[in-house]
Structure formats: C-alpha cells, structure tokens
C-alpha cells in the first residue's frame, strides 16, 4: 500500500501548480480533483494495511510510531481533495463568466476566490508532503533498525 507515498506528493504538486498557474489548472481541468479523490481513497487503505501489519510483527516502538504517524495523513488528504475541487470549481466558474455563460455572478468574484484558495492550497501542499516524509522516514527506521551491520560485511573488528 505504499502507492500513497507517491500519490500524496504528486497530488500536492499538481494542486500547488494549479493554484499558482491558472492556465495549467484550466488545462488539467478535472484531472487534479480526480487524482486527489484517488489519493483520499488510498489513505485509509494504506492505514488499514499498516494497522494489520502492526499486529503481525513483533511489537516495537518504531513500528508503533510509524503507525501513529500514518493516522495523521487522512486530514491532509481531505484538504488536498477539498482544495483541488474548490480550485477546479473556481476555474470553471471563471471560464463560464469569461464566456458570458454566467450572468448571475459578477466576474470579479472568481479571481478573488482563486486568490483566496492559493495560500491554503500551498499550506496544505506543504503539510501533506512533510507528513508523508515523516511517515516514510519512520517506516524506514522501523524496517531497517537492527537489520544491518555498522562495520560492514567482511570487515574485521
């Protein structure tokens, strides 16, 4: 279930790029919210797999720490999904207003909405990537501690 290690940073990068460059957001369209939804769905699957594994390996503080950190990823994935969907919606509204298809909404509200989404999008992007790094680092420590020799194979001493 380590695909989340790839999906979260990929989704975060896509969200950050779309938040900063509206032209890229328009070009990608609904792809980023779909990617964010797949990421969101994958996090509970990965968490569940990690919890199952935790019960099937010897109890260890590093394994417990990895499992605890894994539980912190879901709110970040929700944020990625909500913000990517909101950004997609704002771009869609902006495009329909530019085409004259939306006579109800004033045209200035979409740029304001987009602007209001940039900072939270970048904050959630950073938080999600840092959290995935922390989770991955703790998993590597749990998997590799006591699994190697500090002196190296074949070296005396």
CSV table of C-alpha atoms in Angstrom, one decimal:
chain,number,residue,atom,x,y,z
A,1,UNK,CA,0.0,0.0,0.0
A,2,UNK,CA,3.0,2.3,-0.4
A,3,UNK,CA,1.4,3.9,-3.5
A,4,UNK,CA,0.2,6.7,-1.1
A,5,UNK,CA,3.8,7.7,-0.8
A,6,UNK,CA,3.7,8.6,-4.5
A,7,UNK,CA,0.1,9.8,-4.8
A,8,UNK,CA,0.2,12.4,-1.9
A,9,UNK,CA,3.2,14.3,-3.2
A,10,UNK,CA,2.0,14.0,-6.8
A,11,UNK,CA,-1.4,15.4,-5.9
A,12,UNK,CA,0.2,18.1,-3.7
A,13,UNK,CA,2.4,19.1,-6.6
A,14,UNK,CA,-0.5,19.2,-9.0
A,15,UNK,CA,-2.5,21.3,-6.6
A,16,UNK,CA,0.3,23.8,-6.0
A,17,UNK,CA,0.9,24.2,-9.7
A,18,UNK,CA,-2.8,24.7,-10.4
A,19,UNK,CA,-3.1,27.2,-7.5
A,20,UNK,CA,-0.2,29.3,-8.8
A,21,UNK,CA,-0.8,29.0,-12.6
A,22,UNK,CA,-4.5,29.3,-13.6
A,23,UNK,CA,-3.6,28.3,-17.2
A,24,UNK,CA,-2.3,24.9,-16.0
A,25,UNK,CA,-5.4,24.5,-13.9
A,26,UNK,CA,-7.7,25.1,-16.8
A,27,UNK,CA,-5.7,22.7,-19.0
A,28,UNK,CA,-5.7,19.9,-16.4
A,29,UNK,CA,-9.4,20.5,-15.6
A,30,UNK,CA,-11.0,17.8,-13.5
A,31,UNK,CA,-7.9,15.6,-13.5
A,32,UNK,CA,-6.5,17.1,-10.3
A,33,UNK,CA,-9.7,16.6,-8.2
A,34,UNK,CA,-9.9,13.0,-9.6
A,35,UNK,CA,-6.3,12.4,-8.6
A,36,UNK,CA,-7.0,13.9,-5.2
A,37,UNK,CA,-10.0,11.6,-4.8
A,38,UNK,CA,-8.0,8.6,-5.6
A,39,UNK,CA,-5.3,9.7,-3.1
A,40,UNK,CA,-8.0,10.3,-0.5
A,41,UNK,CA,-9.4,6.8,-1.0
A,42,UNK,CA,-6.0,5.3,-0.9
A,43,UNK,CA,-5.0,6.8,2.5
A,44,UNK,CA,-7.5,4.7,4.6
A,45,UNK,CA,-6.5,1.6,2.6
A,46,UNK,CA,-2.8,2.2,3.4
A,47,UNK,CA,-3.6,3.0,7.0
A,48,UNK,CA,-5.7,-0.2,7.4
A,49,UNK,CA,-2.9,-2.3,5.8
A,50,UNK,CA,-0.4,-0.7,8.2
A,51,UNK,CA,-2.6,-1.5,11.2
A,52,UNK,CA,-2.9,-5.1,10.0
A,53,UNK,CA,0.9,-5.3,9.7
A,54,UNK,CA,1.4,-3.8,13.1
A,55,UNK,CA,-0.5,-6.7,14.6
A,56,UNK,CA,1.6,-9.2,12.7
A,57,UNK,CA,5.1,-8.1,13.5
A,58,UNK,CA,6.8,-8.0,16.9
A,59,UNK,CA,5.8,-5.1,19.0
A,60,UNK,CA,8.4,-2.3,18.7
A,61,UNK,CA,8.3,1.4,19.5
A,62,UNK,CA,9.5,2.3,15.9
A,63,UNK,CA,6.6,0.3,14.4
A,64,UNK,CA,4.1,1.9,16.8
A,65,UNK,CA,5.5,5.4,15.9
A,66,UNK,CA,5.1,4.7,12.2
A,67,UNK,CA,1.5,3.6,12.7
A,68,UNK,CA,0.7,6.6,14.8
A,69,UNK,CA,2.2,9.0,12.2
A,70,UNK,CA,0.2,7.1,9.4
A,71,UNK,CA,-3.0,8.1,11.2
A,72,UNK,CA,-2.2,11.8,10.7
A,73,UNK,CA,-2.3,11.7,6.9
A,74,UNK,CA,-6.0,11.5,6.3
A,75,UNK,CA,-6.8,15.2,7.2
A,76,UNK,CA,-4.1,16.3,4.7
A,77,UNK,CA,-5.6,14.1,2.0
A,78,UNK,CA,-9.0,15.6,2.8
A,79,UNK,CA,-7.5,19.0,2.4
A,80,UNK,CA,-5.9,18.1,-0.9
A,81,UNK,CA,-9.3,16.9,-2.2
A,82,UNK,CA,-11.4,19.8,-0.9
A,83,UNK,CA,-9.0,22.4,-2.2
A,84,UNK,CA,-8.4,20.8,-5.6
A,85,UNK,CA,-12.1,20.5,-6.0
A,86,UNK,CA,-12.7,24.2,-5.0
A,87,UNK,CA,-9.9,25.3,-7.3
A,88,UNK,CA,-11.4,23.4,-10.2
A,89,UNK,CA,-14.8,24.8,-9.5
A,90,UNK,CA,-13.4,28.4,-9.3
A,91,UNK,CA,-11.7,27.9,-12.6
A,92,UNK,CA,-14.8,26.5,-14.2
A,93,UNK,CA,-16.8,29.5,-12.9
A,94,UNK,CA,-14.2,31.9,-14.2
A,95,UNK,CA,-14.2,30.3,-17.6
A,96,UNK,CA,-18.0,30.3,-17.9
A,97,UNK,CA,-18.1,34.0,-16.7
A,98,UNK,CA,-15.5,34.9,-19.3
A,99,UNK,CA,-17.6,33.2,-22.0
A,100,UNK,CA,-20.7,35.2,-20.8
A,101,UNK,CA,-22.5,32.0,-19.7
A,102,UNK,CA,-23.0,33.1,-16.1
A,103,UNK,CA,-25.0,36.3,-15.9
A,104,UNK,CA,-25.8,35.9,-12.2
A,105,UNK,CA,-22.3,36.0,-10.8
A,106,UNK,CA,-20.2,39.1,-11.1
A,107,UNK,CA,-17.0,38.4,-12.9
A,108,UNK,CA,-14.7,39.8,-10.1
A,109,UNK,CA,-15.6,37.1,-7.6
A,110,UNK,CA,-13.8,34.2,-9.3
A,111,UNK,CA,-10.4,35.9,-9.2
A,112,UNK,CA,-11.0,36.7,-5.6
A,113,UNK,CA,-12.0,33.2,-4.8
A,114,UNK,CA,-8.9,31.9,-6.7
A,115,UNK,CA,-6.7,34.2,-4.8
A,116,UNK,CA,-8.3,33.1,-1.5
A,117,UNK,CA,-7.5,29.4,-2.5
A,118,UNK,CA,-3.8,30.0,-3.2
A,119,UNK,CA,-2.5,30.3,0.3
A,120,UNK,CA,-4.5,27.4,1.8
A,121,UNK,CA,-3.6,25.2,-1.2
A,122,UNK,CA,0.2,25.9,-0.7
A,123,UNK,CA,-0.1,25.4,3.0
A,124,UNK,CA,-1.9,22.0,2.6
A,125,UNK,CA,0.5,21.0,-0.1
A,126,UNK,CA,3.5,21.7,2.2
A,127,UNK,CA,1.8,20.0,5.2
A,128,UNK,CA,0.9,16.9,3.2
A,129,UNK,CA,4.4,16.5,1.8
A,130,UNK,CA,6.1,17.0,5.1
A,131,UNK,CA,3.7,14.5,6.7
A,132,UNK,CA,4.4,11.8,4.1
A,133,UNK,CA,8.1,12.4,4.5
A,134,UNK,CA,7.8,11.9,8.3
A,135,UNK,CA,5.7,8.8,7.9
A,136,UNK,CA,8.1,7.3,5.3
A,137,UNK,CA,11.2,8.2,7.4
A,138,UNK,CA,9.6,6.5,10.5
A,139,UNK,CA,8.7,3.4,8.3
A,140,UNK,CA,12.3,3.2,7.0
A,141,UNK,CA,13.7,3.4,10.5
A,142,UNK,CA,11.2,0.7,11.7
A,143,UNK,CA,12.1,-1.6,8.8
A,144,UNK,CA,15.9,-1.1,8.9
A,145,UNK,CA,16.8,-0.8,12.5
A,146,UNK,CA,19.0,-3.7,13.7
A,147,UNK,CA,19.0,-5.0,10.1
A,148,UNK,CA,22.5,-4.0,9.1
A,149,UNK,CA,26.0,-4.0,10.4
A,150,UNK,CA,27.6,-0.7,11.3
A,151,UNK,CA,31.1,-2.2,10.4
A,152,UNK,CA,30.1,-3.7,7.0
A,153,UNK,CA,30.2,-7.2,5.8
A,154,UNK,CA,33.6,-8.8,5.5
A,155,UNK,CA,35.3,-6.2,7.7
A,156,UNK,CA,37.0,-7.4,10.8
A,157,UNK,CA,36.6,-5.9,14.0
